[in-house]
Amino acid sequence: LRLRPTTVEVDPGIFRAYDIRGVVGRDLSVAVAELIGQAIGTLMAEQDLGDIVVGRDGRLSGPELAAGLIEGLRKAGRNVTDIGMVPTPVAYFGAYHLRTGSSVAVTGSHNPPDYNGFKIVIGGQTLSGEAITDLYTRISENRLHQTALPGTLAERDVSADYIQRIADDVQLDRRLKVVVDAGNGVAGEIAPQLLEAIGAEVIPLFCEVDGTFPNHHPDPSEPHNLEDLIQTVKRFDADLGLAFDGDGDRLGVVTKDGEIIFPDRLLMLFAADVL
């Protein structure tokens, strides 16, 4: 018999503009994650969406919070595919590749180690603003869907498919030597494999996934977090340095001369290529 507290306190402050985010142990617990999962599952039920992909970053609290979230989603009758520890973009890819159109990445993004959170896509739409506040309202008013029979749970690894999809699309004209600084975030496992698959020679830096982030904070938007990368690019006479944030959806770029190419300029380069 599992005895459960009748009410779980949920802090409305964790429901932010583009994601749900808080400090583990203070704002976030397994019970809170389960309620969030059930609220997401309720929203899906209303839109007649049955299947969802769940991934998580490399934070220490990831496995338990993902388990709580999955429990809540299944309680609302949703079928979950757990794709394990992956960067946030791979979770988005999983929703597309497995044709669910819905995914949750359990991630604290570029925040300190004691944070975690949820980035949510439902039916191809990223939840933001009122749609996120609405999840809190459902929880606080106890308007949560529950089915007699819980949804199913399957495990699936989509990392190889992700790498293949990109390598089929992009190959380097010449072999570049690239230093990859993952800041001990979740991109450390897949980014070097991906770059090798498109024809780069990779020098990994802080690519061991470690949720305590022992070397530097995994946020490439702060120039001081790129100092190790700049030194390593110079030391190995590499062509390029790439740095990722904790969940692998922010990119820092440094040239062989150690110049930082800031995100607005990167966007211009990418836009020119896409257009």
mmCIF file of C-alpha atoms in Angstrom:
data_model
loop_
_atom_site.group_PDB
_atom_site.id
_atom_site.type_symbol
_atom_site.label_atom_id
_atom_site.label_comp_id
_atom_site.label_asym_id
_atom_site.label_seq_id
_atom_site.Cartn_x
_atom_site.Cartn_y
_atom_site.Cartn_z
ATOM 1 C CA LEU A 1 0.000 0.000 0.000
ATOM 2 C CA ARG A 2 1.427 3.369 -1.015
ATOM 3 C CA LEU A 3 0.347 6.100 1.343
ATOM 4 C CA ARG A 4 0.297 9.463 -0.348
ATOM 5 C CA PRO A 5 -0.105 12.950 1.048
ATOM 6 C CA THR A 6 -3.544 14.218 0.073
ATOM 7 C CA THR A 7 -2.151 17.552 -1.070
ATOM 8 C CA VAL A 8 1.180 18.287 -2.651
ATOM 9 C CA GLU A 9 2.198 21.930 -2.472
ATOM 10 C CA VAL A 10 3.037 23.226 -5.963
ATOM 11 C CA ASP A 11 4.694 26.648 -6.268
ATOM 12 C CA PRO A 12 3.121 28.732 -9.078
ATOM 13 C CA GLY A 13 6.472 30.534 -9.501
ATOM 14 C CA ILE A 14 8.019 27.537 -11.294
ATOM 15 C CA PHE A 15 5.600 27.948 -14.223
ATOM 16 C CA ARG A 16 7.530 30.415 -16.366
ATOM 17 C CA ALA A 17 7.200 31.990 -19.828
ATOM 18 C CA TYR A 18 8.790 29.164 -21.831
ATOM 19 C CA ASP A 19 9.255 26.273 -19.437
ATOM 20 C CA ILE A 20 8.756 24.988 -15.912
ATOM 21 C CA ARG A 21 11.854 25.435 -13.781
ATOM 22 C CA GLY A 22 12.810 25.278 -10.118
ATOM 23 C CA VAL A 23 15.193 24.100 -7.426
ATOM 24 C CA VAL A 24 15.046 20.375 -6.693
ATOM 25 C CA GLY A 25 14.019 19.652 -3.110
ATOM 26 C CA ARG A 26 12.567 23.138 -2.678
ATOM 27 C CA ASP A 27 10.220 23.634 -5.659
ATOM 28 C CA LEU A 28 10.499 20.332 -7.483
ATOM 29 C CA SER A 29 9.999 16.793 -6.203
ATOM 30 C CA VAL A 30 8.910 13.460 -7.663
ATOM 31 C CA ALA A 31 5.344 14.181 -6.474
ATOM 32 C CA VAL A 32 5.323 17.604 -8.183
ATOM 33 C CA ALA A 33 6.745 16.041 -11.376
ATOM 34 C CA GLU A 34 3.950 13.460 -11.306
ATOM 35 C CA LEU A 35 1.279 16.176 -11.045
ATOM 36 C CA ILE A 36 2.890 18.073 -13.920
ATOM 37 C CA GLY A 37 2.889 14.863 -15.979
ATOM 38 C CA GLN A 38 -0.770 14.291 -15.205
ATOM 39 C CA ALA A 39 -1.621 17.899 -16.163
ATOM 40 C CA ILE A 40 0.241 17.529 -19.481
ATOM 41 C CA GLY A 41 -1.546 14.204 -20.029
ATOM 42 C CA THR A 42 -4.906 15.894 -19.339
ATOM 43 C CA LEU A 43 -4.188 18.562 -21.965
ATOM 44 C CA MET A 44 -3.205 15.799 -24.421
ATOM 45 C CA ALA A 45 -6.412 13.865 -23.683
ATOM 46 C CA GLU A 46 -8.462 16.954 -24.550
ATOM 47 C CA GLN A 47 -6.657 17.178 -27.892
ATOM 48 C CA ASP A 48 -7.018 13.448 -28.482
ATOM 49 C CA LEU A 49 -3.237 12.897 -28.454
ATOM 50 C CA GLY A 50 -2.181 9.498 -27.142
ATOM 51 C CA ASP A 51 1.609 9.280 -27.404
ATOM 52 C CA ILE A 52 4.513 11.295 -25.995
ATOM 53 C CA VAL A 53 8.314 11.118 -25.889
ATOM 54 C CA VAL A 54 10.255 11.861 -22.673
ATOM 55 C CA GLY A 55 13.984 12.614 -22.515
ATOM 56 C CA ARG A 56 16.206 14.102 -19.803
ATOM 57 C CA ASP A 57 19.525 15.887 -19.481
ATOM 58 C CA GLY A 58 22.494 14.815 -17.363
ATOM 59 C CA ARG A 59 21.441 16.334 -14.051
ATOM 60 C CA LEU A 60 21.569 14.168 -10.946
ATOM 61 C CA SER A 61 17.845 14.665 -10.266
ATOM 62 C CA GLY A 62 16.919 13.702 -13.854
ATOM 63 C CA PRO A 63 16.125 10.001 -13.433
ATOM 64 C CA GLU A 64 13.729 10.460 -10.490
ATOM 65 C CA LEU A 65 11.961 13.518 -11.916
ATOM 66 C CA ALA A 66 11.566 11.837 -15.319
ATOM 67 C CA ALA A 67 10.145 8.760 -13.561
ATOM 68 C CA GLY A 68 7.625 10.935 -11.691
ATOM 69 C CA LEU A 69 6.646 12.775 -14.867
ATOM 70 C CA ILE A 70 6.160 9.476 -16.745
ATOM 71 C CA GLU A 71 4.038 8.115 -13.906
ATOM 72 C CA GLY A 72 1.752 11.163 -14.167
ATOM 73 C CA LEU A 73 1.496 10.978 -17.967
ATOM 74 C CA ARG A 74 0.569 7.287 -17.786
ATOM 75 C CA LYS A 75 -1.947 7.958 -15.013
ATOM 76 C CA ALA A 76 -3.698 10.263 -17.492
ATOM 77 C CA GLY A 77 -3.751 7.340 -19.948
ATOM 78 C CA ARG A 78 -0.931 8.541 -22.221
ATOM 79 C CA ASN A 79 1.532 6.120 -23.830
ATOM 80 C CA VAL A 80 5.123 7.132 -23.098
ATOM 81 C CA THR A 81 8.320 6.413 -25.017
ATOM 82 C CA ASP A 82 11.310 7.044 -22.742
ATOM 83 C CA ILE A 83 14.341 7.967 -24.882
ATOM 84 C CA GLY A 84 16.649 8.282 -21.872
ATOM 85 C CA MET A 85 19.471 10.785 -21.390
ATOM 86 C CA VAL A 86 19.593 13.051 -24.456
ATOM 87 C CA PRO A 87 20.039 16.719 -25.375
ATOM 88 C CA THR A 88 16.792 18.706 -25.640
ATOM 89 C CA PRO A 89 17.011 18.918 -29.472
ATOM 90 C CA VAL A 90 17.124 15.100 -29.593
ATOM 91 C CA ALA A 91 13.900 14.995 -27.555
ATOM 92 C CA TYR A 92 12.307 17.312 -30.152
ATOM 93 C CA PHE A 93 13.655 15.067 -32.903
ATOM 94 C CA GLY A 94 12.215 12.039 -31.061
ATOM 95 C CA ALA A 95 8.731 13.568 -31.204
ATOM 96 C CA TYR A 96 9.133 14.027 -34.966
ATOM 97 C CA HIS A 97 10.885 10.722 -35.680
ATOM 98 C CA LEU A 98 8.512 8.571 -33.603
ATOM 99 C CA ARG A 99 5.542 10.576 -34.956
ATOM 100 C CA THR A 100 4.152 11.510 -31.554
ATOM 101 C CA GLY A 101 4.272 15.277 -32.133
ATOM 102 C CA SER A 102 4.611 15.633 -28.350
ATOM 103 C CA SER A 103 7.635 15.541 -26.062
ATOM 104 C CA VAL A 104 8.915 16.637 -22.673
ATOM 105 C CA ALA A 105 12.587 17.284 -22.008
ATOM 106 C CA VAL A 106 13.366 17.080 -18.290
ATOM 107 C CA THR A 107 16.105 19.691 -18.077
ATOM 108 C CA GLY A 108 17.525 22.519 -16.016
ATOM 109 C CA SER A 109 19.032 23.963 -19.208
ATOM 110 C CA HIS A 110 21.948 26.309 -18.348
ATOM 111 C CA ASN A 111 20.949 26.756 -14.680
ATOM 112 C CA PRO A 112 23.010 25.726 -11.617
ATOM 113 C CA PRO A 113 23.240 21.995 -10.702
ATOM 114 C CA ASP A 114 20.409 22.066 -8.133
ATOM 115 C CA TYR A 115 17.862 23.231 -10.748
ATOM 116 C CA ASN A 116 15.732 21.128 -13.037
ATOM 117 C CA GLY A 117 12.618 21.633 -15.120
ATOM 118 C CA PHE A 118 10.505 20.706 -18.126
ATOM 119 C CA LYS A 119 10.413 21.910 -21.755
ATOM 120 C CA ILE A 120 7.118 20.834 -23.286
ATOM 121 C CA VAL A 121 5.824 20.292 -26.832
ATOM 122 C CA ILE A 122 2.215 19.163 -27.339
ATOM 123 C CA GLY A 123 0.863 18.320 -30.794
ATOM 124 C CA GLY A 124 3.726 20.140 -32.482
ATOM 125 C CA GLN A 125 3.309 23.319 -30.378
ATOM 126 C CA THR A 126 5.838 24.460 -27.795
ATOM 127 C CA LEU A 127 3.950 25.377 -24.633
ATOM 128 C CA SER A 128 4.575 28.950 -23.516
ATOM 129 C CA GLY A 129 2.874 31.772 -21.655
ATOM 130 C CA GLU A 130 -0.750 31.039 -20.766
ATOM 131 C CA ALA A 131 -0.499 27.392 -21.866
ATOM 132 C CA ILE A 132 2.089 26.829 -19.110
ATOM 133 C CA THR A 133 0.126 28.804 -16.494
ATOM 134 C CA ASP A 134 -2.883 26.702 -17.485
ATOM 135 C CA LEU A 135 -1.040 23.538 -16.356
ATOM 136 C CA TYR A 136 -0.672 25.089 -12.892
ATOM 137 C CA THR A 137 -4.376 26.045 -12.813
ATOM 138 C CA ARG A 138 -5.387 22.462 -13.624
ATOM 139 C CA ILE A 139 -3.203 21.149 -10.796
ATOM 140 C CA SER A 140 -4.381 23.719 -8.244
ATOM 141 C CA GLU A 141 -8.052 23.107 -9.094
ATOM 142 C CA ASN A 142 -7.480 19.346 -9.259
ATOM 143 C CA ARG A 143 -8.865 19.149 -12.813
ATOM 144 C CA LEU A 144 -6.712 16.176 -13.738
ATOM 145 C CA HIS A 145 -7.692 13.357 -16.058
ATOM 146 C CA GLN A 146 -7.170 9.807 -14.794
ATOM 147 C CA THR A 147 -7.887 6.585 -16.669
ATOM 148 C CA ALA A 148 -8.781 3.228 -15.142
ATOM 149 C CA LEU A 149 -5.956 1.642 -17.123
ATOM 150 C CA PRO A 150 -2.596 3.467 -17.160
ATOM 151 C CA GLY A 151 -0.861 4.232 -20.456
ATOM 152 C CA THR A 152 1.994 2.081 -21.724
ATOM 153 C CA LEU A 153 5.736 2.664 -21.315
ATOM 154 C CA ALA A 154 8.397 1.759 -23.876
ATOM 155 C CA GLU A 155 12.127 2.536 -23.998
ATOM 156 C CA ARG A 156 13.791 3.573 -27.210
ATOM 157 C CA ASP A 157 17.197 4.944 -28.214
ATOM 158 C CA VAL A 158 16.920 7.498 -31.039
ATOM 159 C CA SER A 159 20.469 8.910 -30.883
ATOM 160 C CA ALA A 160 21.762 6.839 -33.822
ATOM 161 C CA ASP A 161 18.745 7.867 -35.926
ATOM 162 C CA TYR A 162 19.371 11.524 -35.029
ATOM 163 C CA ILE A 163 23.033 11.343 -36.079
ATOM 164 C CA GLN A 164 22.102 9.484 -39.272
ATOM 165 C CA ARG A 165 19.417 12.040 -40.182
ATOM 166 C CA ILE A 166 21.947 14.898 -39.944
ATOM 167 C CA ALA A 167 24.875 13.063 -41.565
ATOM 168 C CA ASP A 168 22.645 12.189 -44.553
ATOM 169 C CA ASP A 169 21.936 15.913 -44.915
ATOM 170 C CA VAL A 170 25.285 17.545 -44.092
ATOM 171 C CA GLN A 171 28.867 16.561 -44.906
ATOM 172 C CA LEU A 172 31.918 18.799 -44.551
ATOM 173 C CA ASP A 173 33.751 19.814 -47.732
ATOM 174 C CA ARG A 174 37.064 19.513 -45.914
ATOM 175 C CA ARG A 175 38.061 17.813 -42.691
ATOM 176 C CA LEU A 176 37.891 20.410 -39.908
ATOM 177 C CA LYS A 177 39.555 20.022 -36.533
ATOM 178 C CA VAL A 178 36.926 20.985 -33.955
ATOM 179 C CA VAL A 179 37.201 21.289 -30.165
ATOM 180 C CA VAL A 180 33.897 20.476 -28.432
ATOM 181 C CA ASP A 181 33.355 21.795 -24.891
ATOM 182 C CA ALA A 182 30.157 20.272 -23.507
ATOM 183 C CA GLY A 183 30.741 21.756 -20.033
ATOM 184 C CA ASN A 184 29.961 18.252 -18.652
ATOM 185 C CA GLY A 185 26.411 18.701 -19.953
ATOM 186 C CA VAL A 186 24.354 16.101 -21.794
ATOM 187 C CA ALA A 187 25.711 17.038 -25.263
ATOM 188 C CA GLY A 188 29.072 15.510 -24.263
ATOM 189 C CA GLU A 189 28.080 12.050 -25.428
ATOM 190 C CA ILE A 190 26.415 12.817 -28.755
ATOM 191 C CA ALA A 191 28.040 16.029 -30.071
ATOM 192 C CA PRO A 192 31.473 14.452 -30.753
ATOM 193 C CA GLN A 193 29.815 11.444 -32.464
ATOM 194 C CA LEU A 194 27.676 13.750 -34.584
ATOM 195 C CA LEU A 195 30.578 15.940 -35.693
ATOM 196 C CA GLU A 196 32.672 12.879 -36.559
ATOM 197 C CA ALA A 197 29.735 11.536 -38.596
ATOM 198 C CA ILE A 198 29.726 14.698 -40.741
ATOM 199 C CA GLY A 199 33.476 14.461 -41.309
ATOM 200 C CA ALA A 200 35.149 16.482 -38.542
ATOM 201 C CA GLU A 201 38.122 15.542 -36.378
ATOM 202 C CA VAL A 202 36.986 16.115 -32.786
ATOM 203 C CA ILE A 203 38.952 17.067 -29.702
ATOM 204 C CA PRO A 204 36.573 16.593 -26.733
ATOM 205 C CA LEU A 205 36.788 18.918 -23.733
ATOM 206 C CA PHE A 206 34.697 18.259 -20.580
ATOM 207 C CA CYS A 207 32.553 15.789 -22.522
ATOM 208 C CA GLU A 208 32.018 13.397 -19.583
ATOM 209 C CA VAL A 209 28.402 13.916 -18.531
ATOM 210 C CA ASP A 210 28.504 15.061 -14.891
ATOM 211 C CA GLY A 211 25.528 16.813 -13.309
ATOM 212 C CA THR A 212 27.752 18.593 -10.780
ATOM 213 C CA PHE A 213 29.453 20.559 -13.634
ATOM 214 C CA PRO A 214 32.914 20.360 -12.033
ATOM 215 C CA ASN A 215 34.856 22.415 -14.622
ATOM 216 C CA HIS A 216 32.782 25.451 -15.482
ATOM 217 C CA HIS A 217 29.137 26.431 -15.645
ATOM 218 C CA PRO A 218 27.505 25.037 -18.829
ATOM 219 C CA ASP A 219 26.336 28.328 -20.314
ATOM 220 C CA PRO A 220 28.185 29.388 -23.485
ATOM 221 C CA SER A 221 26.415 32.776 -23.591
ATOM 222 C CA GLU A 222 28.801 33.953 -20.809
ATOM 223 C CA PRO A 223 32.235 34.673 -22.362
ATOM 224 C CA HIS A 224 34.148 33.595 -19.235
ATOM 225 C CA ASN A 225 32.738 30.067 -19.689
ATOM 226 C CA LEU A 226 34.486 29.919 -23.092
ATOM 227 C CA GLU A 227 38.015 30.577 -21.783
ATOM 228 C CA ASP A 228 39.009 26.884 -21.564
ATOM 229 C CA LEU A 229 37.664 26.332 -25.085
ATOM 230 C CA ILE A 230 39.634 29.256 -26.528
ATOM 231 C CA GLN A 231 42.874 27.993 -24.896
ATOM 232 C CA THR A 232 42.300 24.451 -26.178
ATOM 233 C CA VAL A 233 41.538 25.607 -29.742
ATOM 234 C CA LYS A 234 44.842 27.528 -29.745
ATOM 235 C CA ARG A 235 46.783 24.654 -28.176
ATOM 236 C CA PHE A 236 45.662 22.139 -30.793
ATOM 237 C CA ASP A 237 45.641 24.660 -33.639
ATOM 238 C CA ALA A 238 42.016 23.681 -34.305
ATOM 239 C CA ASP A 239 39.793 25.278 -36.962
ATOM 240 C CA LEU A 240 36.881 25.923 -34.657
ATOM 241 C CA GLY A 241 35.626 25.607 -31.083
ATOM 242 C CA LEU A 242 32.031 24.710 -30.177
ATOM 243 C CA ALA A 243 30.516 24.929 -26.683
ATOM 244 C CA PHE A 244 27.101 23.706 -25.550
ATOM 245 C CA ASP A 245 24.910 24.494 -22.567
ATOM 246 C CA GLY A 246 23.667 21.910 -20.068
ATOM 247 C CA ASP A 247 20.936 20.478 -22.302
ATOM 248 C CA GLY A 248 22.607 21.087 -25.660
ATOM 249 C CA ASP A 249 20.263 23.659 -27.181
ATOM 250 C CA ARG A 250 22.562 26.685 -26.826
ATOM 251 C CA LEU A 251 25.686 27.004 -28.895
ATOM 252 C CA GLY A 252 28.883 28.979 -28.354
ATOM 253 C CA VAL A 253 31.324 29.337 -31.263
ATOM 254 C CA VAL A 254 34.945 30.489 -31.190
ATOM 255 C CA THR A 255 37.245 30.917 -34.196
ATOM 256 C CA LYS A 256 40.777 29.545 -34.492
ATOM 257 C CA ASP A 257 42.031 32.989 -33.369
ATOM 258 C CA GLY A 258 39.941 32.782 -30.217
ATOM 259 C CA GLU A 259 37.290 35.264 -31.333
ATOM 260 C CA ILE A 260 33.779 34.591 -30.005
ATOM 261 C CA ILE A 261 31.063 34.657 -32.677
ATOM 262 C CA PHE A 262 28.015 35.863 -30.750
ATOM 263 C CA PRO A 263 24.554 34.300 -31.262
ATOM 264 C CA ASP A 264 23.053 37.215 -33.242
ATOM 265 C CA ARG A 265 25.831 36.830 -35.829
ATOM 266 C CA LEU A 266 25.458 33.046 -35.814
ATOM 267 C CA LEU A 267 21.775 33.514 -36.561
ATOM 268 C CA MET A 268 22.711 35.696 -39.558
ATOM 269 C CA LEU A 269 25.076 33.008 -40.858
ATOM 270 C CA PHE A 270 22.474 30.256 -40.384
ATOM 271 C CA ALA A 271 19.724 32.384 -41.955
ATOM 272 C CA ALA A 272 21.878 33.059 -45.029
ATOM 273 C CA ASP A 273 22.457 29.307 -45.388
ATOM 274 C CA VAL A 274 18.786 28.385 -44.910
ATOM 275 C CA LEU A 275 17.562 31.075 -47.301
#
